Amino acid sequence: MIAPQHGGEVFGGRGLRTRPPGEPRGAERSYTENRARCTTLALARAVFGGYSSAHFRHVGPSVPEPKSLRRSFARRPTLSIAPVSAPATVSAPTLAHAPGAPFQIGLQAVSTDDWITLDARSGAQLRAKAQLLAERPGDIVRARDNSRAAQEEVLSLLADHLCERHCAHYVRDGTTVHARDADVRVSTASCDEGEPDVAPGGGTRGTSPARLADDLVHRDPLPLVRAARLVPDDLVIMRASPQGHRLVAAVLAFPSSWRLAEKFNQPMATIHAPVPGFADGTRNARMIERIFANLQPDVPAERFNWSLNRSGALYHPHSDHAEDAALFDQAEPAAWLRVERQTLRRLETPGCILFTIGVSVDPLVAIARDPNGPAHARRLAVQIDAMDDAEAAYKGLTASRHAVASWLRDVAAG
């Protein structure tokens, strides 16, 4: 389980302690420790099919993990929060998230309390998302007509979570939720029963980019768009099908080198086809489908991923791989470190899962200023050194990998 990013305990601060059956006095566990143990065990059982506690060991005071997945489930250091003045596309003195391990599933259970995280960049990112929705909705929004029930559930789930867990930033007034950080107000009310589910001028919502653009600017009819206006994270709904889970609805304002139009309505195996080790028929592809099939509503999961880019823009649909050779100069590093915090949560709508993607972008040199910079740099250097040619090419590091790893080792050495 990852350490809390913003201080406090991962699962809240209740002081109740209980003694596990059969253990002597003095072996009491706190409520927090018990819930952390149960949540991680539940996720592992869902993924790996009934592991008992004998298959787990503890990392820190309360976090168990499968012995076979110690590398993927390794605890990351706590990170500092970026300053309030930091714009969405400009670095802060510290990183928002620790980079995770690429080309690994690396899922870990997370408390529902910590499902959606906020930091001082959130308001700027909400404003950037609102601008993208106004300027290019046809590029960042897609939804199948029969995904509306899942969209409504996502809107309700997020509104409840934000107003309860982040009440300093969100206020509910009847059916309206106010996101104070960006002064955004969103209606959580369903459309009138008599209102047809079509865009102005005809056609079903979500199928015509031009009509969708007009619809979004003037009325925000799609529940998923309204939900996306409340959080800095991108929102993607996956639904089970005979071919695997398909991407049936999404608001993708901050893509990391991929375009929604190319992945929409595709099964997960097709979406992941370019990723080394995740193509259809691989062990990782089968594992992902098993995770999706067994994920429980009250057991969200999270993972982290990273990439290096030439641009610090949040909206980054295109790959930088063609400019790989110019990505990095050790004398004056110009690369940007892009980290994604991804979560999975089972919805009550049959067969549907919500995938959230929170993005932070910093110049790579910011890692040297972070309190945990040496540890992050060492981890990244090890990961880059371990990449095979296909993985390095996918990450756009074919020409620059050795220079990047060398610079990171220098940062790690202080």
GROMACS .gro file of C-alpha atoms in nm:
model
  414
    1MET     CA    1   0.000   0.000   0.000
    2ILE     CA    2   0.135   0.339  -0.091
    3ALA     CA    3   0.202   0.581   0.188
    4PRO     CA    4  -0.049   0.869   0.221
    5GLN     CA    5   0.053   1.154  -0.005
    6HIS     CA    6  -0.092   1.437   0.199
    7GLY     CA    7  -0.027   1.327   0.558
    8GLY     CA    8  -0.257   1.145   0.793
    9GLU     CA    9  -0.335   0.775   0.799
   10VAL     CA   10  -0.427   0.582   0.490
   11PHE     CA   11  -0.761   0.466   0.628
   12GLY     CA   12  -0.859   0.743   0.867
   13GLY     CA   13  -0.769   0.804   1.230
   14ARG     CA   14  -0.994   0.594   1.452
   15GLY     CA   15  -0.809   0.489   1.767
   16LEU     CA   16  -0.989   0.159   1.829
   17ARG     CA   17  -0.752  -0.135   1.857
   18THR     CA   18  -0.848  -0.502   1.842
   19ARG     CA   19  -0.657  -0.819   1.921
   20PRO     CA   20  -0.656  -1.081   1.645
   21PRO     CA   21  -0.798  -1.419   1.755
   22GLY     CA   22  -0.534  -1.642   1.910
   23GLU     CA   23  -0.279  -1.366   1.961
   24PRO     CA   24  -0.166  -1.262   2.310
   25ARG     CA   25  -0.245  -0.935   2.479
   26GLY     CA   26  -0.026  -0.657   2.347
   27ALA     CA   27  -0.078  -0.774   1.988
   28GLU     CA   28  -0.370  -0.538   1.929
   29ARG     CA   29  -0.411  -0.388   1.585
   30SER     CA   30  -0.560  -0.048   1.523
   31TYR     CA   31  -0.874  -0.009   1.316
   32THR     CA   32  -0.654   0.138   1.046
   33GLU     CA   33  -0.422  -0.163   1.045
   34ASN     CA   34  -0.709  -0.412   1.035
   35ARG     CA   35  -0.880  -0.236   0.747
   36ALA     CA   36  -0.558  -0.203   0.551
   37ARG     CA   37  -0.495  -0.575   0.596
   38CYS     CA   38  -0.848  -0.673   0.492
   39THR     CA   39  -0.853  -0.440   0.191
   40THR     CA   40  -0.521  -0.562   0.051
   41LEU     CA   41  -0.609  -0.927   0.114
   42ALA     CA   42  -0.943  -0.876  -0.062
   43LEU     CA   43  -0.772  -0.727  -0.367
   44ALA     CA   44  -0.515  -1.005  -0.380
   45ARG     CA   45  -0.782  -1.275  -0.348
   46ALA     CA   46  -0.978  -1.113  -0.630
   47VAL     CA   47  -0.670  -1.104  -0.851
   48PHE     CA   48  -0.490  -1.423  -0.757
   49GLY     CA   49  -0.778  -1.649  -0.664
   50GLY     CA   50  -0.796  -1.716  -0.294
   51TYR     CA   51  -0.456  -1.657  -0.138
   52SER     CA   52  -0.451  -1.711   0.237
   53SER     CA   53  -0.266  -1.493   0.485
   54ALA     CA   54   0.025  -1.738   0.468
   55HIS     CA   55   0.107  -1.600   0.123
   56PHE     CA   56   0.156  -1.247   0.251
   57ARG     CA   57   0.417  -1.062   0.443
   58HIS     CA   58   0.409  -0.714   0.600
   59VAL     CA   59   0.577  -0.399   0.468
   60GLY     CA   60   0.582  -0.134   0.736
   61PRO     CA   61   0.335  -0.158   1.024
   62SER     CA   62   0.028  -0.286   0.846
   63VAL     CA   63   0.060  -0.352   0.475
   64PRO     CA   64   0.064  -0.716   0.356
   65GLU     CA   65   0.163  -0.816   0.007
   66PRO     CA   66   0.205  -1.136  -0.195
   67LYS     CA   67   0.560  -1.267  -0.173
   68SER     CA   68   0.560  -1.313  -0.548
   69LEU     CA   69   0.477  -0.946  -0.608
   70ARG     CA   70   0.713  -0.768  -0.371
   71ARG     CA   71   0.863  -0.562  -0.652
   72SER     CA   72   0.525  -0.443  -0.777
   73PHE     CA   73   0.381  -0.377  -0.430
   74ALA     CA   74   0.688  -0.206  -0.283
   75ARG     CA   75   0.610   0.090  -0.061
   76ARG     CA   76   0.693   0.430  -0.210
   77PRO     CA   77   0.813   0.728  -0.006
   78THR     CA   78   0.566   0.996   0.099
   79LEU     CA   79   0.581   1.301  -0.128
   80SER     CA   80   0.531   1.667  -0.056
   81ILE     CA   81   0.248   1.879  -0.199
   82ALA     CA   82   0.316   2.130  -0.474
   83PRO     CA   83   0.271   2.499  -0.380
   84VAL     CA   84  -0.064   2.664  -0.441
   85SER     CA   85   0.079   2.897  -0.705
   86ALA     CA   86   0.199   2.617  -0.936
   87PRO     CA   87   0.012   2.618  -1.270
   88ALA     CA   88  -0.107   2.288  -1.413
   89THR     CA   89   0.166   2.265  -1.675
   90VAL     CA   90   0.457   2.408  -1.476
   91SER     CA   91   0.673   2.225  -1.225
   92ALA     CA   92   0.660   2.272  -0.851
   93PRO     CA   93   0.957   2.235  -0.613
   94THR     CA   94   0.848   1.879  -0.534
   95LEU     CA   95   0.689   1.600  -0.736
   96ALA     CA   96   0.320   1.527  -0.693
   97HIS     CA   97   0.358   1.147  -0.722
   98ALA     CA   98   0.637   0.893  -0.707
   99PRO     CA   99   0.703   0.727  -1.043
  100GLY     CA  100   0.579   0.368  -1.056
  101ALA     CA  101   0.727   0.068  -1.233
  102PRO     CA  102   0.644   0.052  -1.607
  103PHE     CA  103   0.555  -0.272  -1.784
  104GLN     CA  104   0.419  -0.417  -1.459
  105ILE     CA  105   0.057  -0.428  -1.345
  106GLY     CA  106   0.167  -0.320  -0.997
  107LEU     CA  107  -0.184  -0.282  -0.851
  108GLN     CA  108  -0.232  -0.223  -0.482
  109ALA     CA  109  -0.545  -0.180  -0.274
  110VAL     CA  110  -0.642   0.171  -0.171
  111SER     CA  111  -0.900   0.288   0.079
  112THR     CA  112  -1.221   0.433  -0.062
  113ASP     CA  113  -1.135   0.741   0.148
  114ASP     CA  114  -0.822   0.791  -0.062
  115TRP     CA  115  -0.976   0.694  -0.394
  116ILE     CA  116  -0.957   1.048  -0.538
  117THR     CA  117  -0.663   1.261  -0.423
  118LEU     CA  118  -0.620   1.635  -0.455
  119ASP     CA  119  -0.321   1.866  -0.431
  120ALA     CA  120  -0.244   2.230  -0.493
  121ARG     CA  121  -0.238   2.174  -0.870
  122SER     CA  122  -0.597   2.052  -0.882
  123GLY     CA  123  -0.763   2.390  -0.935
  124ALA     CA  124  -0.537   2.478  -1.229
  125GLN     CA  125  -0.598   2.137  -1.383
  126LEU     CA  126  -0.975   2.176  -1.349
  127ARG     CA  127  -0.955   2.509  -1.530
  128ALA     CA  128  -0.738   2.356  -1.803
  129LYS     CA  129  -0.989   2.075  -1.846
  130ALA     CA  130  -1.279   2.322  -1.872
  131GLN     CA  131  -1.092   2.506  -2.148
  132LEU     CA  132  -1.030   2.182  -2.339
  133LEU     CA  133  -1.395   2.083  -2.309
  134ALA     CA  134  -1.490   2.418  -2.458
  135GLU     CA  135  -1.231   2.414  -2.738
  136ARG     CA  136  -1.199   2.050  -2.846
  137PRO     CA  137  -1.472   1.831  -2.695
  138GLY     CA  138  -1.478   1.611  -3.004
  139ASP     CA  139  -1.119   1.506  -2.930
  140ILE     CA  140  -1.152   1.435  -2.558
  141VAL     CA  141  -1.508   1.301  -2.512
  142ARG     CA  142  -1.661   0.977  -2.636
  143ALA     CA  143  -1.959   0.778  -2.505
  144ARG     CA  144  -2.168   0.491  -2.631
  145ASP     CA  145  -2.540   0.555  -2.610
  146ASN     CA  146  -2.599   0.260  -2.376
  147SER     CA  147  -2.338   0.372  -2.122
  148ARG     CA  148  -2.561   0.633  -1.960
  149ALA     CA  149  -2.648   0.428  -1.649
  150ALA     CA  150  -2.281   0.385  -1.570
  151GLN     CA  151  -2.218   0.755  -1.633
  152GLU     CA  152  -2.498   0.851  -1.393
  153GLU     CA  153  -2.348   0.622  -1.130
  154VAL     CA  154  -2.003   0.777  -1.173
  155LEU     CA  155  -2.145   1.127  -1.131
  156SER     CA  156  -2.333   1.030  -0.815
  157LEU     CA  157  -2.040   0.835  -0.673
  158LEU     CA  158  -1.792   1.117  -0.730
  159ALA     CA  159  -2.026   1.388  -0.598
  160ASP     CA  160  -2.083   1.194  -0.276
  161HIS     CA  161  -1.715   1.112  -0.232
  162LEU     CA  162  -1.591   1.465  -0.296
  163CYS     CA  163  -1.844   1.635  -0.070
  164GLU     CA  164  -1.782   1.388   0.213
  165ARG     CA  165  -1.408   1.332   0.186
  166HIS     CA  166  -1.295   1.671   0.050
  167CYS     CA  167  -1.554   1.898   0.208
  168ALA     CA  168  -1.307   2.188   0.229
  169HIS     CA  169  -1.294   2.193  -0.151
  170TYR     CA  170  -1.647   2.085  -0.250
  171VAL     CA  171  -1.988   2.208  -0.133
  172ARG     CA  172  -2.326   2.061  -0.219
  173ASP     CA  173  -2.628   2.288  -0.262
  174GLY     CA  174  -2.929   2.075  -0.343
  175THR     CA  175  -2.846   1.903  -0.671
  176THR     CA  176  -2.547   2.127  -0.744
  177VAL     CA  177  -2.187   2.059  -0.643
  178HIS     CA  178  -1.947   2.353  -0.626
  179ALA     CA  179  -1.576   2.282  -0.678
  180ARG     CA  180  -1.427   2.577  -0.495
  181ASP     CA  181  -1.070   2.544  -0.625
  182ALA     CA  182  -1.179   2.623  -0.981
  183ASP     CA  183  -1.516   2.787  -0.909
  184VAL     CA  184  -1.693   2.514  -1.109
  185ARG     CA  185  -2.058   2.430  -1.045
  186VAL     CA  186  -2.203   2.103  -1.170
  187SER     CA  187  -2.559   1.973  -1.160
  188THR     CA  188  -2.596   1.614  -1.041
  189ALA     CA  189  -2.964   1.596  -1.140
  190SER     CA  190  -3.066   1.347  -1.407
  191CYS     CA  191  -3.213   1.478  -1.730
  192ASP     CA  192  -3.591   1.495  -1.739
  193GLU     CA  193  -3.745   1.160  -1.819
  194GLY     CA  194  -3.920   1.310  -2.119
  195GLU     CA  195  -3.602   1.459  -2.265
  196PRO     CA  196  -3.470   1.249  -2.553
  197ASP     CA  197  -3.110   1.135  -2.526
  198VAL     CA  198  -2.999   1.317  -2.841
  199ALA     CA  199  -2.773   1.607  -2.920
  200PRO     CA  200  -2.913   1.935  -3.058
  201GLY     CA  201  -2.986   1.899  -3.425
  202GLY     CA  202  -3.048   1.524  -3.400
  203GLY     CA  203  -2.832   1.217  -3.357
  204THR     CA  204  -2.751   1.030  -3.041
  205ARG     CA  205  -2.524   1.193  -2.789
  206GLY     CA  206  -2.161   1.097  -2.804
  207THR     CA  207  -2.161   0.976  -3.163
  208SER     CA  208  -2.104   1.298  -3.358
  209PRO     CA  209  -1.805   1.512  -3.254
  210ALA     CA  210  -1.951   1.827  -3.410
  211ARG     CA  211  -2.289   1.789  -3.244
  212LEU     CA  212  -2.125   1.675  -2.925
  213ALA     CA  213  -1.907   1.987  -2.917
  214ASP     CA  214  -2.211   2.217  -2.942
  215ASP     CA  215  -2.397   2.010  -2.684
  216LEU     CA  216  -2.111   2.016  -2.434
  217VAL     CA  217  -2.050   2.388  -2.453
  218HIS     CA  218  -2.415   2.477  -2.400
  219ARG     CA  219  -2.571   2.208  -2.183
  220ASP     CA  220  -2.326   1.947  -2.052
  221PRO     CA  221  -2.582   1.668  -2.098
  222LEU     CA  222  -2.349   1.375  -2.049
  223PRO     CA  223  -2.323   1.274  -1.683
  224LEU     CA  224  -1.960   1.170  -1.736
  225VAL     CA  225  -1.870   1.518  -1.864
  226ARG     CA  226  -2.030   1.675  -1.558
  227ALA     CA  227  -1.843   1.431  -1.334
  228ALA     CA  228  -1.515   1.506  -1.514
  229ARG     CA  229  -1.558   1.880  -1.452
  230LEU     CA  230  -1.538   1.809  -1.077
  231VAL     CA  231  -1.204   1.627  -1.063
  232PRO     CA  232  -0.861   1.679  -1.220
  233ASP     CA  233  -0.851   1.310  -1.312
  234ASP     CA  234  -0.960   1.180  -1.650
  235LEU     CA  235  -1.250   0.933  -1.636
  236VAL     CA  236  -1.284   0.617  -1.844
  237ILE     CA  237  -1.562   0.358  -1.823
  238MET     CA  238  -1.484   0.001  -1.926
  239ARG     CA  239  -1.760  -0.257  -1.977
  240ALA     CA  240  -1.739  -0.633  -2.003
  241SER     CA  241  -1.795  -0.791  -2.344
  242PRO     CA  242  -1.723  -1.130  -2.504
  243GLN     CA  243  -1.396  -0.983  -2.635
  244GLY     CA  244  -1.295  -0.847  -2.295
  245HIS     CA  245  -1.362  -0.512  -2.129
  246ARG     CA  246  -1.427  -0.235  -2.381
  247LEU     CA  247  -1.380   0.139  -2.351
  248VAL     CA  248  -1.742   0.260  -2.376
  249ALA     CA  249  -1.721   0.616  -2.238
  250ALA     CA  250  -1.443   0.858  -2.151
  251VAL     CA  251  -1.343   1.216  -2.086
  252LEU     CA  252  -0.971   1.218  -2.165
  253ALA     CA  253  -0.845   1.574  -2.130
  254PHE     CA  254  -0.485   1.486  -2.042
  255PRO     CA  255  -0.384   1.185  -2.256
  256SER     CA  256  -0.033   1.047  -2.229
  257SER     CA  257   0.065   0.988  -2.593
  258TRP     CA  258  -0.259   0.832  -2.711
  259ARG     CA  259  -0.580   0.952  -2.873
  260LEU     CA  260  -0.926   0.863  -2.752
  261ALA     CA  261  -1.067   0.837  -3.105
  262GLU     CA  262  -0.827   0.548  -3.177
  263LYS     CA  263  -0.907   0.352  -2.859
  264PHE     CA  264  -1.279   0.420  -2.818
  265ASN     CA  265  -1.500   0.110  -2.820
  266GLN     CA  266  -1.193  -0.115  -2.838
  267PRO     CA  267  -1.131  -0.408  -2.600
  268MET     CA  268  -0.850  -0.383  -2.350
  269ALA     CA  269  -0.627  -0.624  -2.543
  270THR     CA  270  -0.642  -0.397  -2.848
  271ILE     CA  271  -0.585  -0.085  -2.641
  272HIS     CA  272  -0.275  -0.239  -2.484
  273ALA     CA  273  -0.146  -0.402  -2.804
  274PRO     CA  274   0.144  -0.153  -2.851
  275VAL     CA  275   0.268  -0.203  -2.492
  276PRO     CA  276   0.550  -0.461  -2.469
  277GLY     CA  277   0.434  -0.765  -2.274
  278PHE     CA  278   0.064  -0.668  -2.274
  279ALA     CA  279  -0.055  -0.778  -2.618
  280ASP     CA  280  -0.350  -1.013  -2.659
  281GLY     CA  281  -0.270  -1.363  -2.532
  282THR     CA  282   0.011  -1.258  -2.297
  283ARG     CA  283   0.009  -1.337  -1.927
  284ASN     CA  284  -0.032  -0.967  -1.844
  285ALA     CA  285  -0.335  -0.937  -2.075
  286ARG     CA  286  -0.500  -1.238  -1.909
  287MET     CA  287  -0.416  -1.101  -1.564
  288ILE     CA  288  -0.576  -0.764  -1.641
  289GLU     CA  289  -0.899  -0.929  -1.752
  290ARG     CA  290  -0.898  -1.141  -1.439
  291ILE     CA  291  -0.850  -0.832  -1.225
  292PHE     CA  292  -1.135  -0.656  -1.403
  293ALA     CA  293  -1.364  -0.957  -1.369
  294ASN     CA  294  -1.303  -0.998  -0.994
  295LEU     CA  295  -1.268  -0.639  -0.872
  296GLN     CA  296  -1.518  -0.558  -0.596
  297PRO     CA  297  -1.703  -0.224  -0.553
  298ASP     CA  298  -1.559  -0.161  -0.207
  299VAL     CA  299  -1.199  -0.248  -0.300
  300PRO     CA  300  -1.053   0.017  -0.532
  301ALA     CA  301  -0.702  -0.037  -0.663
  302GLU     CA  302  -0.429   0.201  -0.775
  303ARG     CA  303  -0.108   0.190  -0.975
  304PHE     CA  304   0.146   0.444  -1.101
  305ASN     CA  305   0.314   0.484  -1.438
  306TRP     CA  306   0.565   0.730  -1.582
  307SER     CA  307   0.701   0.859  -1.911
  308LEU     CA  308   0.953   1.117  -2.030
  309ASN     CA  309   0.845   1.376  -2.287
  310ARG     CA  310   0.980   1.683  -2.459
  311SER     CA  311   0.664   1.875  -2.371
  312GLY     CA  312   0.520   1.969  -2.035
  313ALA     CA  313   0.167   2.011  -2.174
  314LEU     CA  314  -0.110   1.828  -1.994
  315TYR     CA  315  -0.289   1.764  -2.324
  316HIS     CA  316  -0.035   1.536  -2.490
  317PRO     CA  317  -0.203   1.303  -2.741
  318HIS     CA  318   0.101   1.250  -2.965
  319SER     CA  319   0.419   1.053  -2.909
  320ASP     CA  320   0.762   1.217  -2.885
  321HIS     CA  321   0.940   0.904  -3.002
  322ALA     CA  322   1.041   1.057  -3.336
  323GLU     CA  323   1.245   1.315  -3.145
  324ASP     CA  324   1.402   1.062  -2.910
  325ALA     CA  325   1.760   1.157  -2.995
  326ALA     CA  326   1.701   1.515  -2.881
  327LEU     CA  327   1.512   1.422  -2.565
  328PHE     CA  328   1.795   1.455  -2.319
  329ASP     CA  329   2.111   1.658  -2.276
  330GLN     CA  330   2.302   1.581  -1.955
  331ALA     CA  331   2.445   1.932  -1.941
  332GLU     CA  332   2.096   2.086  -1.962
  333PRO     CA  333   1.819   1.824  -1.917
  334ALA     CA  334   1.506   1.935  -2.099
  335ALA     CA  335   1.288   1.627  -2.051
  336TRP     CA  336   0.959   1.638  -1.861
  337LEU     CA  337   0.862   1.364  -1.618
  338ARG     CA  338   0.497   1.268  -1.656
  339VAL     CA  339   0.348   1.050  -1.380
  340GLU     CA  340   0.003   0.893  -1.387
  341ARG     CA  341  -0.188   0.779  -1.080
  342GLN     CA  342  -0.442   0.530  -1.211
  343THR     CA  343  -0.728   0.379  -1.011
  344LEU     CA  344  -0.980   0.105  -1.085
  345ARG     CA  345  -1.320   0.085  -0.916
  346ARG     CA  346  -1.602  -0.157  -0.980
  347LEU     CA  347  -1.939   0.009  -1.043
  348GLU     CA  348  -2.277  -0.129  -0.945
  349THR     CA  349  -2.386  -0.100  -1.309
  350PRO     CA  350  -2.344  -0.457  -1.437
  351GLY     CA  351  -2.010  -0.528  -1.603
  352CYS     CA  352  -1.874  -0.174  -1.565
  353ILE     CA  353  -1.551  -0.044  -1.413
  354LEU     CA  354  -1.439   0.316  -1.368
  355PHE     CA  355  -1.077   0.386  -1.456
  356THR     CA  356  -0.941   0.721  -1.334
  357ILE     CA  357  -0.614   0.879  -1.449
  358GLY     CA  358  -0.456   1.160  -1.250
  359VAL     CA  359  -0.161   1.328  -1.424
  360SER     CA  360   0.127   1.536  -1.291
  361VAL     CA  361   0.397   1.686  -1.514
  362ASP     CA  362   0.732   1.824  -1.393
  363PRO     CA  363   1.069   1.896  -1.552
  364LEU     CA  364   1.291   1.597  -1.482
  365VAL     CA  365   1.532   1.829  -1.300
  366ALA     CA  366   1.261   1.874  -1.032
  367ILE     CA  367   1.348   1.529  -0.906
  368ALA     CA  368   1.674   1.673  -0.773
  369ARG     CA  369   1.479   1.925  -0.561
  370ASP     CA  370   1.235   1.675  -0.414
  371PRO     CA  371   1.303   1.563  -0.054
  372ASN     CA  372   1.285   1.203  -0.176
  373GLY     CA  373   1.465   1.283  -0.502
  374PRO     CA  374   1.765   1.049  -0.455
  375ALA     CA  375   1.535   0.751  -0.392
  376HIS     CA  376   1.315   0.835  -0.691
  377ALA     CA  377   1.620   0.889  -0.915
  378ARG     CA  378   1.775   0.560  -0.808
  379ARG     CA  379   1.449   0.373  -0.877
  380LEU     CA  380   1.408   0.531  -1.220
  381ALA     CA  381   1.768   0.457  -1.314
  382VAL     CA  382   1.729   0.092  -1.219
  383GLN     CA  383   1.407   0.065  -1.421
  384ILE     CA  384   1.561   0.227  -1.728
  385ASP     CA  385   1.870   0.005  -1.708
  386ALA     CA  386   1.645  -0.302  -1.689
  387MET     CA  387   1.443  -0.217  -2.002
  388ASP     CA  388   1.488  -0.433  -2.308
  389ASP     CA  389   1.503  -0.276  -2.655
  390ALA     CA  390   1.127  -0.298  -2.713
  391GLU     CA  391   1.048  -0.135  -2.379
  392ALA     CA  392   1.302   0.141  -2.433
  393ALA     CA  393   1.158   0.209  -2.778
  394TYR     CA  394   0.804   0.224  -2.639
  395LYS     CA  395   0.917   0.477  -2.379
  396GLY     CA  396   1.100   0.682  -2.644
  397LEU     CA  397   1.438   0.615  -2.482
  398THR     CA  398   1.623   0.422  -2.752
  399ALA     CA  399   1.883   0.692  -2.811
  400SER     CA  400   1.883   0.866  -2.474
  401ARG     CA  401   1.835   0.587  -2.219
  402HIS     CA  402   2.201   0.567  -2.110
  403ALA     CA  403   2.234   0.944  -2.075
  404VAL     CA  404   1.911   0.964  -1.873
  405ALA     CA  405   2.009   0.674  -1.646
  406SER     CA  406   2.356   0.821  -1.591
  407TRP     CA  407   2.211   1.160  -1.494
  408LEU     CA  408   1.967   0.991  -1.255
  409ARG     CA  409   2.246   0.796  -1.090
  410ASP     CA  410   2.431   1.123  -1.034
  411VAL     CA  411   2.120   1.268  -0.865
  412ALA     CA  412   2.085   0.954  -0.653
  413ALA     CA  413   2.446   0.984  -0.542
  414GLY     CA  414   2.384   1.341  -0.430
   0.00000   0.00000   0.00000
